[in-house]
């Protein structure tokens, strides 16, 4: 019983991240409105970033800012800084891609007068 | 930091995400998405990723909400789904 | 059709759930990701670069290539927004002027700059709403402090959370705040389109220029230690200063790209009337 509880406590975070990622995926494939699809894409991105950050987390670790001291750094006292670096740049790139996606949506609206996918398809068939 | 705070914020993040995807008013989507980003930033601060949390607070909750509102202003606000 | 999508989502979720069974416990200090490279960064950051914030030193020094091309991606995104949205031919829109004392609005057919210099009239948007004096005054007070804070964030990224990306975004947000609380023309008067394009290229140029300077001085690309040949400091401090220079470049690019994406998206690329 204890081992099952330990198993669940050690992994429920990952399961909730997967749930978040699937909300994004569902929005991307099933929603009709292009803006909703863009929001789904962003939710998917942040879920993956969240997953990466959680890989770097250590129980009992503090933020990765050192002090100027003479003795050696105890690595297990600090959370892993490497995923933070990779994800920091990914967030800023994600807002730039968000801007480009919105620009594309505005272009489509200018062309067809709508952002609903089925109406755009109807426009294209004519 | 206790796991209770972590779980609480995670559940709020998930409910914000579901609401942002399901609501029919796109301006409401923009605001809910800003709330989602800010809660995400809290989650990262709890995990010790202060730099990432700072970036998300300024980028996700601030600038991208403004972009979104700007785009909705020039397209349509209501949607069918 | 809805059930098909749901089935697809459930299938991919179940694959991912199955994969979590092999994962280490959440927050395990001995997980494989924490054992391989990052201990070296944590142990050597202070003696190599004299930067206490390990995230900054890894971002700009150990993994400088990565950040350089991320900056290029941001620059390219700004360029893509320009190419997609910018319309040079103005829609033959009418011009509106408002008499400040009486509130009478003049509607002039076509484009004109007739009354632009006048003290009695102000140019307004076609969908003008009465401006909130509190909003304008507060944002006029706040913007200098926001910009000062942004510069602090850029310069103090070595010792506290912060750096080029965050500082650049905050600096851009202050200009976006100006454009929202007044109107887009006021923001464009302070920093116009050509200036934004120049700034976004300048930032990338500063980054690559510092890298190329290291190459000229006889070491590898982006190896800042060699900058001690031209700066009056030791190689460790030269690395710290090199990181700072790179962060300034990143901040300039991010600021310019954020403001120009806002300008293009909020005015549909015509740069006449914003939000």
mmCIF file with all atom_site columns, C-alpha atoms in Angstrom, chain C residues 93-269:
data_model
loop_
_atom_site.group_PDB
_atom_site.id
_atom_site.type_symbol
_atom_site.label_atom_id
_atom_site.label_alt_id
_atom_site.label_comp_id
_atom_site.label_asym_id
_atom_site.label_entity_id
_atom_site.label_seq_id
_atom_site.pdbx_PDB_ins_code
_atom_site.Cartn_x
_atom_site.Cartn_y
_atom_site.Cartn_z
_atom_site.occupancy
_atom_site.B_iso_or_equiv
_atom_site.pdbx_formal_charge
_atom_site.auth_seq_id
_atom_site.auth_comp_id
_atom_site.auth_asym_id
_atom_site.auth_atom_id
_atom_site.pdbx_PDB_model_num
ATOM 1   C CA . UNK C 1 93  ? -9.261  57.395 -44.710 1.00 0.00 ? 93  UNK C CA 1
ATOM 2   C CA . UNK C 1 94  ? -10.529 60.697 -43.470 1.00 0.00 ? 94  UNK C CA 1
ATOM 3   C CA . UNK C 1 95  ? -8.678  62.849 -40.973 1.00 0.00 ? 95  UNK C CA 1
ATOM 4   C CA . UNK C 1 96  ? -10.203 63.964 -37.724 1.00 0.00 ? 96  UNK C CA 1
ATOM 5   C CA . UNK C 1 97  ? -9.169  66.963 -35.650 1.00 0.00 ? 97  UNK C CA 1
ATOM 6   C CA . UNK C 1 98  ? -10.608 67.942 -32.302 1.00 0.00 ? 98  UNK C CA 1
ATOM 7   C CA . UNK C 1 99  ? -10.695 71.500 -31.006 1.00 0.00 ? 99  UNK C CA 1
ATOM 8   C CA . UNK C 1 100 ? -9.296  71.133 -27.503 1.00 0.00 ? 100 UNK C CA 1
ATOM 9   C CA . UNK C 1 101 ? -11.176 74.007 -25.850 1.00 0.00 ? 101 UNK C CA 1
ATOM 10  C CA . UNK C 1 102 ? -14.657 73.376 -27.192 1.00 0.00 ? 102 UNK C CA 1
ATOM 11  C CA . UNK C 1 103 ? -14.520 69.677 -28.083 1.00 0.00 ? 103 UNK C CA 1
ATOM 12  C CA . UNK C 1 104 ? -15.773 70.269 -31.627 1.00 0.00 ? 104 UNK C CA 1
ATOM 13  C CA . UNK C 1 105 ? -14.536 67.583 -34.026 1.00 0.00 ? 105 UNK C CA 1
ATOM 14  C CA . UNK C 1 106 ? -13.523 68.527 -37.568 1.00 0.00 ? 106 UNK C CA 1
ATOM 15  C CA . UNK C 1 107 ? -14.010 65.755 -40.135 1.00 0.00 ? 107 UNK C CA 1
ATOM 16  C CA . UNK C 1 108 ? -11.778 66.379 -43.159 1.00 0.00 ? 108 UNK C CA 1
ATOM 17  C CA . UNK C 1 109 ? -12.201 64.197 -46.241 1.00 0.00 ? 109 UNK C CA 1
ATOM 18  C CA . UNK C 1 110 ? -8.989  62.440 -47.281 1.00 0.00 ? 110 UNK C CA 1
ATOM 19  C CA . UNK C 1 111 ? -5.479  62.561 -45.859 1.00 0.00 ? 111 UNK C CA 1
ATOM 20  C CA . UNK C 1 112 ? -4.143  65.868 -44.655 1.00 0.00 ? 112 UNK C CA 1
ATOM 21  C CA . UNK C 1 113 ? -1.609  67.284 -42.236 1.00 0.00 ? 113 UNK C CA 1
ATOM 22  C CA . UNK C 1 114 ? -3.231  70.680 -42.324 1.00 0.00 ? 114 UNK C CA 1
ATOM 23  C CA . UNK C 1 115 ? -3.616  71.338 -38.599 1.00 0.00 ? 115 UNK C CA 1
ATOM 24  C CA . UNK C 1 116 ? -0.815  69.131 -37.244 1.00 0.00 ? 116 UNK C CA 1
ATOM 25  C CA . UNK C 1 117 ? 1.256   71.954 -35.768 1.00 0.00 ? 117 UNK C CA 1
ATOM 26  C CA . UNK C 1 118 ? -1.675  73.832 -34.332 1.00 0.00 ? 118 UNK C CA 1
ATOM 27  C CA . UNK C 1 119 ? -1.930  74.354 -30.581 1.00 0.00 ? 119 UNK C CA 1
ATOM 28  C CA . UNK C 1 120 ? -5.727  74.586 -30.569 1.00 0.00 ? 120 UNK C CA 1
ATOM 29  C CA . UNK C 1 121 ? -6.391  71.350 -32.414 1.00 0.00 ? 121 UNK C CA 1
ATOM 30  C CA . UNK C 1 122 ? -5.287  67.785 -31.758 1.00 0.00 ? 122 UNK C CA 1
ATOM 31  C CA . UNK C 1 123 ? -5.445  64.923 -34.225 1.00 0.00 ? 123 UNK C CA 1
ATOM 32  C CA . UNK C 1 124 ? -7.644  62.051 -33.066 1.00 0.00 ? 124 UNK C CA 1
ATOM 33  C CA . UNK C 1 125 ? -8.509  58.525 -34.225 1.00 0.00 ? 125 UNK C CA 1
ATOM 34  C CA . UNK C 1 126 ? -11.717 57.850 -36.125 1.00 0.00 ? 126 UNK C CA 1
ATOM 35  C CA . UNK C 1 127 ? -12.973 55.666 -33.274 1.00 0.00 ? 127 UNK C CA 1
ATOM 36  C CA . UNK C 1 128 ? -12.047 58.203 -30.634 1.00 0.00 ? 128 UNK C CA 1
ATOM 37  C CA . UNK C 1 129 ? -13.359 57.975 -27.093 1.00 0.00 ? 129 UNK C CA 1
ATOM 38  C CA . UNK C 1 130 ? -12.868 60.730 -24.517 1.00 0.00 ? 130 UNK C CA 1
ATOM 39  C CA . UNK C 1 131 ? -9.406  60.228 -23.038 1.00 0.00 ? 131 UNK C CA 1
ATOM 40  C CA . UNK C 1 132 ? -9.134  59.459 -19.349 1.00 0.00 ? 132 UNK C CA 1
ATOM 41  C CA . UNK C 1 133 ? -7.035  62.154 -17.703 1.00 0.00 ? 133 UNK C CA 1
ATOM 42  C CA . UNK C 1 134 ? -6.138  59.852 -14.775 1.00 0.00 ? 134 UNK C CA 1
ATOM 43  C CA . UNK C 1 135 ? -4.883  57.120 -17.096 1.00 0.00 ? 135 UNK C CA 1
ATOM 44  C CA . UNK C 1 136 ? -2.768  59.573 -19.092 1.00 0.00 ? 136 UNK C CA 1
ATOM 45  C CA . UNK C 1 137 ? -1.251  61.257 -16.061 1.00 0.00 ? 137 UNK C CA 1
ATOM 46  C CA . UNK C 1 138 ? -0.483  58.034 -14.207 1.00 0.00 ? 138 UNK C CA 1
ATOM 47  C CA . UNK C 1 139 ? 1.163   56.426 -17.223 1.00 0.00 ? 139 UNK C CA 1
ATOM 48  C CA . UNK C 1 140 ? 3.189   59.598 -17.853 1.00 0.00 ? 140 UNK C CA 1
ATOM 49  C CA . UNK C 1 141 ? 4.462   59.351 -14.268 1.00 0.00 ? 141 UNK C CA 1
ATOM 50  C CA . UNK C 1 142 ? 5.066   55.600 -14.392 1.00 0.00 ? 142 UNK C CA 1
ATOM 51  C CA . UNK C 1 143 ? 6.880   55.198 -17.704 1.00 0.00 ? 143 UNK C CA 1
ATOM 52  C CA . UNK C 1 144 ? 10.265  56.660 -16.588 1.00 0.00 ? 144 UNK C CA 1
ATOM 53  C CA . UNK C 1 145 ? 10.288  54.410 -13.543 1.00 0.00 ? 145 UNK C CA 1
ATOM 54  C CA . UNK C 1 146 ? 9.419   51.348 -15.624 1.00 0.00 ? 146 UNK C CA 1
ATOM 55  C CA . UNK C 1 147 ? 12.282  52.162 -17.992 1.00 0.00 ? 147 UNK C CA 1
ATOM 56  C CA . UNK C 1 148 ? 14.688  52.693 -15.100 1.00 0.00 ? 148 UNK C CA 1
ATOM 57  C CA . UNK C 1 149 ? 13.632  49.341 -13.664 1.00 0.00 ? 149 UNK C CA 1
ATOM 58  C CA . UNK C 1 150 ? 14.182  47.725 -17.056 1.00 0.00 ? 150 UNK C CA 1
ATOM 59  C CA . UNK C 1 151 ? 17.731  49.076 -17.223 1.00 0.00 ? 151 UNK C CA 1
ATOM 60  C CA . UNK C 1 152 ? 18.330  47.824 -13.678 1.00 0.00 ? 152 UNK C CA 1
ATOM 61  C CA . UNK C 1 153 ? 17.090  44.371 -14.673 1.00 0.00 ? 153 UNK C CA 1
ATOM 62  C CA . UNK C 1 154 ? 19.476  44.287 -17.653 1.00 0.00 ? 154 UNK C CA 1
ATOM 63  C CA . UNK C 1 155 ? 22.479  45.514 -15.672 1.00 0.00 ? 155 UNK C CA 1
ATOM 64  C CA . UNK C 1 156 ? 21.843  43.501 -12.505 1.00 0.00 ? 156 UNK C CA 1
ATOM 65  C CA . UNK C 1 157 ? 21.234  40.179 -14.224 1.00 0.00 ? 157 UNK C CA 1
ATOM 66  C CA . UNK C 1 158 ? 24.592  38.929 -12.975 1.00 0.00 ? 158 UNK C CA 1
ATOM 67  C CA . UNK C 1 159 ? 23.541  38.999 -9.334  1.00 0.00 ? 159 UNK C CA 1
ATOM 68  C CA . UNK C 1 160 ? 19.766  38.574 -9.313  1.00 0.00 ? 160 UNK C CA 1
ATOM 69  C CA . UNK C 1 161 ? 17.045  37.152 -11.570 1.00 0.00 ? 161 UNK C CA 1
ATOM 70  C CA . UNK C 1 162 ? 16.974  39.146 -14.781 1.00 0.00 ? 162 UNK C CA 1
ATOM 71  C CA . UNK C 1 163 ? 18.994  39.781 -17.885 1.00 0.00 ? 163 UNK C CA 1
ATOM 72  C CA . UNK C 1 164 ? 18.616  40.842 -21.463 1.00 0.00 ? 164 UNK C CA 1
ATOM 73  C CA . UNK C 1 165 ? 15.377  39.068 -22.303 1.00 0.00 ? 165 UNK C CA 1
ATOM 74  C CA . UNK C 1 166 ? 13.416  40.259 -19.268 1.00 0.00 ? 166 UNK C CA 1
ATOM 75  C CA . UNK C 1 167 ? 14.803  43.791 -19.329 1.00 0.00 ? 167 UNK C CA 1
ATOM 76  C CA . UNK C 1 168 ? 14.159  44.120 -23.055 1.00 0.00 ? 168 UNK C CA 1
ATOM 77  C CA . UNK C 1 169 ? 10.559  42.996 -22.688 1.00 0.00 ? 169 UNK C CA 1
ATOM 78  C CA . UNK C 1 170 ? 9.935   45.442 -19.828 1.00 0.00 ? 170 UNK C CA 1
ATOM 79  C CA . UNK C 1 171 ? 11.537  48.272 -21.811 1.00 0.00 ? 171 UNK C CA 1
ATOM 80  C CA . UNK C 1 172 ? 9.303   47.411 -24.782 1.00 0.00 ? 172 UNK C CA 1
ATOM 81  C CA . UNK C 1 173 ? 6.263   47.194 -22.495 1.00 0.00 ? 173 UNK C CA 1
ATOM 82  C CA . UNK C 1 174 ? 6.860   50.749 -21.300 1.00 0.00 ? 174 UNK C CA 1
ATOM 83  C CA . UNK C 1 175 ? 6.687   52.043 -24.876 1.00 0.00 ? 175 UNK C CA 1
ATOM 84  C CA . UNK C 1 176 ? 3.625   49.876 -25.553 1.00 0.00 ? 176 UNK C CA 1
ATOM 85  C CA . UNK C 1 177 ? 2.025   51.422 -22.450 1.00 0.00 ? 177 UNK C CA 1
ATOM 86  C CA . UNK C 1 178 ? 2.667   54.868 -23.932 1.00 0.00 ? 178 UNK C CA 1
ATOM 87  C CA . UNK C 1 179 ? 1.059   53.803 -27.226 1.00 0.00 ? 179 UNK C CA 1
ATOM 88  C CA . UNK C 1 180 ? -1.992  52.393 -25.439 1.00 0.00 ? 180 UNK C CA 1
ATOM 89  C CA . UNK C 1 181 ? -2.628  55.163 -22.944 1.00 0.00 ? 181 UNK C CA 1
ATOM 90  C CA . UNK C 1 182 ? -2.162  57.987 -25.471 1.00 0.00 ? 182 UNK C CA 1
ATOM 91  C CA . UNK C 1 183 ? -2.415  56.738 -29.062 1.00 0.00 ? 183 UNK C CA 1
ATOM 92  C CA . UNK C 1 184 ? -0.198  54.964 -31.567 1.00 0.00 ? 184 UNK C CA 1
ATOM 93  C CA . UNK C 1 185 ? 1.037   58.202 -33.136 1.00 0.00 ? 185 UNK C CA 1
ATOM 94  C CA . UNK C 1 186 ? 2.478   59.389 -29.800 1.00 0.00 ? 186 UNK C CA 1
ATOM 95  C CA . UNK C 1 187 ? 4.393   56.140 -29.445 1.00 0.00 ? 187 UNK C CA 1
ATOM 96  C CA . UNK C 1 188 ? 5.652   56.402 -33.027 1.00 0.00 ? 188 UNK C CA 1
ATOM 97  C CA . UNK C 1 189 ? 6.816   59.982 -32.437 1.00 0.00 ? 189 UNK C CA 1
ATOM 98  C CA . UNK C 1 190 ? 9.045   58.808 -29.605 1.00 0.00 ? 190 UNK C CA 1
ATOM 99  C CA . UNK C 1 191 ? 10.525  55.883 -31.547 1.00 0.00 ? 191 UNK C CA 1
ATOM 100 C CA . UNK C 1 192 ? 9.527   55.603 -35.177 1.00 0.00 ? 192 UNK C CA 1
ATOM 101 C CA . UNK C 1 193 ? 9.415   52.591 -37.440 1.00 0.00 ? 193 UNK C CA 1
ATOM 102 C CA . UNK C 1 194 ? 12.823  53.020 -39.053 1.00 0.00 ? 194 UNK C CA 1
ATOM 103 C CA . UNK C 1 195 ? 14.408  53.396 -35.622 1.00 0.00 ? 195 UNK C CA 1
ATOM 104 C CA . UNK C 1 196 ? 12.783  50.166 -34.445 1.00 0.00 ? 196 UNK C CA 1
ATOM 105 C CA . UNK C 1 197 ? 14.089  48.257 -37.457 1.00 0.00 ? 197 UNK C CA 1
ATOM 106 C CA . UNK C 1 198 ? 17.552  49.688 -36.918 1.00 0.00 ? 198 UNK C CA 1
ATOM 107 C CA . UNK C 1 199 ? 17.514  48.804 -33.214 1.00 0.00 ? 199 UNK C CA 1
ATOM 108 C CA . UNK C 1 200 ? 16.398  45.219 -33.799 1.00 0.00 ? 200 UNK C CA 1
ATOM 109 C CA . UNK C 1 201 ? 19.290  44.691 -36.207 1.00 0.00 ? 201 UNK C CA 1
ATOM 110 C CA . UNK C 1 202 ? 21.741  46.532 -33.930 1.00 0.00 ? 202 UNK C CA 1
ATOM 111 C CA . UNK C 1 203 ? 21.146  44.130 -31.062 1.00 0.00 ? 203 UNK C CA 1
ATOM 112 C CA . UNK C 1 204 ? 21.990  41.059 -33.151 1.00 0.00 ? 204 UNK C CA 1
ATOM 113 C CA . UNK C 1 205 ? 24.979  42.943 -34.533 1.00 0.00 ? 205 UNK C CA 1
ATOM 114 C CA . UNK C 1 206 ? 26.294  43.726 -31.025 1.00 0.00 ? 206 UNK C CA 1
ATOM 115 C CA . UNK C 1 207 ? 26.009  40.050 -30.069 1.00 0.00 ? 207 UNK C CA 1
ATOM 116 C CA . UNK C 1 208 ? 27.769  38.706 -33.144 1.00 0.00 ? 208 UNK C CA 1
ATOM 117 C CA . UNK C 1 209 ? 30.211  41.620 -33.096 1.00 0.00 ? 209 UNK C CA 1
ATOM 118 C CA . UNK C 1 210 ? 31.444  40.718 -29.620 1.00 0.00 ? 210 UNK C CA 1
ATOM 119 C CA . UNK C 1 211 ? 31.765  37.113 -30.788 1.00 0.00 ? 211 UNK C CA 1
ATOM 120 C CA . UNK C 1 212 ? 33.736  38.168 -33.871 1.00 0.00 ? 212 UNK C CA 1
ATOM 121 C CA . UNK C 1 213 ? 35.950  40.451 -31.764 1.00 0.00 ? 213 UNK C CA 1
ATOM 122 C CA . UNK C 1 214 ? 37.006  37.410 -29.736 1.00 0.00 ? 214 UNK C CA 1
ATOM 123 C CA . UNK C 1 215 ? 37.790  35.679 -33.032 1.00 0.00 ? 215 UNK C CA 1
ATOM 124 C CA . UNK C 1 216 ? 39.932  38.616 -34.191 1.00 0.00 ? 216 UNK C CA 1
ATOM 125 C CA . UNK C 1 217 ? 41.828  38.703 -30.890 1.00 0.00 ? 217 UNK C CA 1
ATOM 126 C CA . UNK C 1 218 ? 42.911  35.122 -31.449 1.00 0.00 ? 218 UNK C CA 1
ATOM 127 C CA . UNK C 1 219 ? 40.516  32.847 -29.543 1.00 0.00 ? 219 UNK C CA 1
ATOM 128 C CA . UNK C 1 220 ? 37.314  30.996 -30.356 1.00 0.00 ? 220 UNK C CA 1
ATOM 129 C CA . UNK C 1 221 ? 34.057  32.715 -31.332 1.00 0.00 ? 221 UNK C CA 1
ATOM 130 C CA . UNK C 1 222 ? 32.282  34.035 -28.180 1.00 0.00 ? 222 UNK C CA 1
ATOM 131 C CA . UNK C 1 223 ? 35.221  33.176 -25.886 1.00 0.00 ? 223 UNK C CA 1
ATOM 132 C CA . UNK C 1 224 ? 35.031  36.407 -23.890 1.00 0.00 ? 224 UNK C CA 1
ATOM 133 C CA . UNK C 1 225 ? 38.140  35.724 -21.779 1.00 0.00 ? 225 UNK C CA 1
ATOM 134 C CA . UNK C 1 226 ? 40.356  37.058 -24.562 1.00 0.00 ? 226 UNK C CA 1
ATOM 135 C CA . UNK C 1 227 ? 38.736  40.495 -24.268 1.00 0.00 ? 227 UNK C CA 1
ATOM 136 C CA . UNK C 1 228 ? 41.194  41.160 -21.410 1.00 0.00 ? 228 UNK C CA 1
ATOM 137 C CA . UNK C 1 229 ? 43.722  42.045 -24.101 1.00 0.00 ? 229 UNK C CA 1
ATOM 138 C CA . UNK C 1 230 ? 41.853  45.264 -24.896 1.00 0.00 ? 230 UNK C CA 1
ATOM 139 C CA . UNK C 1 231 ? 40.120  45.866 -21.549 1.00 0.00 ? 231 UNK C CA 1
ATOM 140 C CA . UNK C 1 232 ? 42.124  46.734 -18.416 1.00 0.00 ? 232 UNK C CA 1
ATOM 141 C CA . UNK C 1 233 ? 40.841  43.724 -16.457 1.00 0.00 ? 233 UNK C CA 1
ATOM 142 C CA . UNK C 1 234 ? 41.798  40.075 -15.842 1.00 0.00 ? 234 UNK C CA 1
ATOM 143 C CA . UNK C 1 235 ? 40.255  37.307 -18.016 1.00 0.00 ? 235 UNK C CA 1
ATOM 144 C CA . UNK C 1 236 ? 37.622  36.319 -15.424 1.00 0.00 ? 236 UNK C CA 1
ATOM 145 C CA . UNK C 1 237 ? 36.304  39.863 -15.196 1.00 0.00 ? 237 UNK C CA 1
ATOM 146 C CA . UNK C 1 238 ? 36.526  40.159 -18.986 1.00 0.00 ? 238 UNK C CA 1
ATOM 147 C CA . UNK C 1 239 ? 34.113  37.217 -19.233 1.00 0.00 ? 239 UNK C CA 1
ATOM 148 C CA . UNK C 1 240 ? 31.729  38.986 -16.897 1.00 0.00 ? 240 UNK C CA 1
ATOM 149 C CA . UNK C 1 241 ? 31.893  42.154 -18.994 1.00 0.00 ? 241 UNK C CA 1
ATOM 150 C CA . UNK C 1 242 ? 31.474  40.151 -22.204 1.00 0.00 ? 242 UNK C CA 1
ATOM 151 C CA . UNK C 1 243 ? 28.301  38.602 -20.788 1.00 0.00 ? 243 UNK C CA 1
ATOM 152 C CA . UNK C 1 244 ? 27.062  42.089 -19.964 1.00 0.00 ? 244 UNK C CA 1
ATOM 153 C CA . UNK C 1 245 ? 27.700  43.350 -23.486 1.00 0.00 ? 245 UNK C CA 1
ATOM 154 C CA . UNK C 1 246 ? 25.866  40.396 -24.961 1.00 0.00 ? 246 UNK C CA 1
ATOM 155 C CA . UNK C 1 247 ? 22.907  40.968 -22.637 1.00 0.00 ? 247 UNK C CA 1
ATOM 156 C CA . UNK C 1 248 ? 22.679  44.584 -23.777 1.00 0.00 ? 248 UNK C CA 1
ATOM 157 C CA . UNK C 1 249 ? 22.500  43.398 -27.396 1.00 0.00 ? 249 UNK C CA 1
ATOM 158 C CA . UNK C 1 250 ? 19.746  40.914 -26.542 1.00 0.00 ? 250 UNK C CA 1
ATOM 159 C CA . UNK C 1 251 ? 17.801  43.613 -24.673 1.00 0.00 ? 251 UNK C CA 1
ATOM 160 C CA . UNK C 1 252 ? 17.930  46.037 -27.621 1.00 0.00 ? 252 UNK C CA 1
ATOM 161 C CA . UNK C 1 253 ? 16.689  43.416 -30.093 1.00 0.00 ? 253 UNK C CA 1
ATOM 162 C CA . UNK C 1 254 ? 13.904  42.138 -27.833 1.00 0.00 ? 254 UNK C CA 1
ATOM 163 C CA . UNK C 1 255 ? 12.714  45.684 -27.055 1.00 0.00 ? 255 UNK C CA 1
ATOM 164 C CA . UNK C 1 256 ? 12.559  46.737 -30.691 1.00 0.00 ? 256 UNK C CA 1
ATOM 165 C CA . UNK C 1 257 ? 10.874  43.525 -31.868 1.00 0.00 ? 257 UNK C CA 1
ATOM 166 C CA . UNK C 1 258 ? 8.197   43.606 -29.132 1.00 0.00 ? 258 UNK C CA 1
ATOM 167 C CA . UNK C 1 259 ? 7.295   47.218 -29.924 1.00 0.00 ? 259 UNK C CA 1
ATOM 168 C CA . UNK C 1 260 ? 7.224   46.668 -33.679 1.00 0.00 ? 260 UNK C CA 1
ATOM 169 C CA . UNK C 1 261 ? 5.065   43.512 -33.401 1.00 0.00 ? 261 UNK C CA 1
ATOM 170 C CA . UNK C 1 262 ? 2.657   45.515 -31.238 1.00 0.00 ? 262 UNK C CA 1
ATOM 171 C CA . UNK C 1 263 ? 2.610   48.355 -33.772 1.00 0.00 ? 263 UNK C CA 1
ATOM 172 C CA . UNK C 1 264 ? 1.905   46.088 -36.731 1.00 0.00 ? 264 UNK C CA 1
ATOM 173 C CA . UNK C 1 265 ? -0.664  43.867 -35.005 1.00 0.00 ? 265 UNK C CA 1
ATOM 174 C CA . UNK C 1 266 ? -2.617  46.677 -33.342 1.00 0.00 ? 266 UNK C CA 1
ATOM 175 C CA . UNK C 1 267 ? -2.858  48.830 -36.485 1.00 0.00 ? 267 UNK C CA 1
ATOM 176 C CA . UNK C 1 268 ? -3.218  46.036 -39.075 1.00 0.00 ? 268 UNK C CA 1
ATOM 177 C CA . UNK C 1 269 ? 0.112   47.163 -40.550 1.00 0.00 ? 269 UNK C CA 1
#
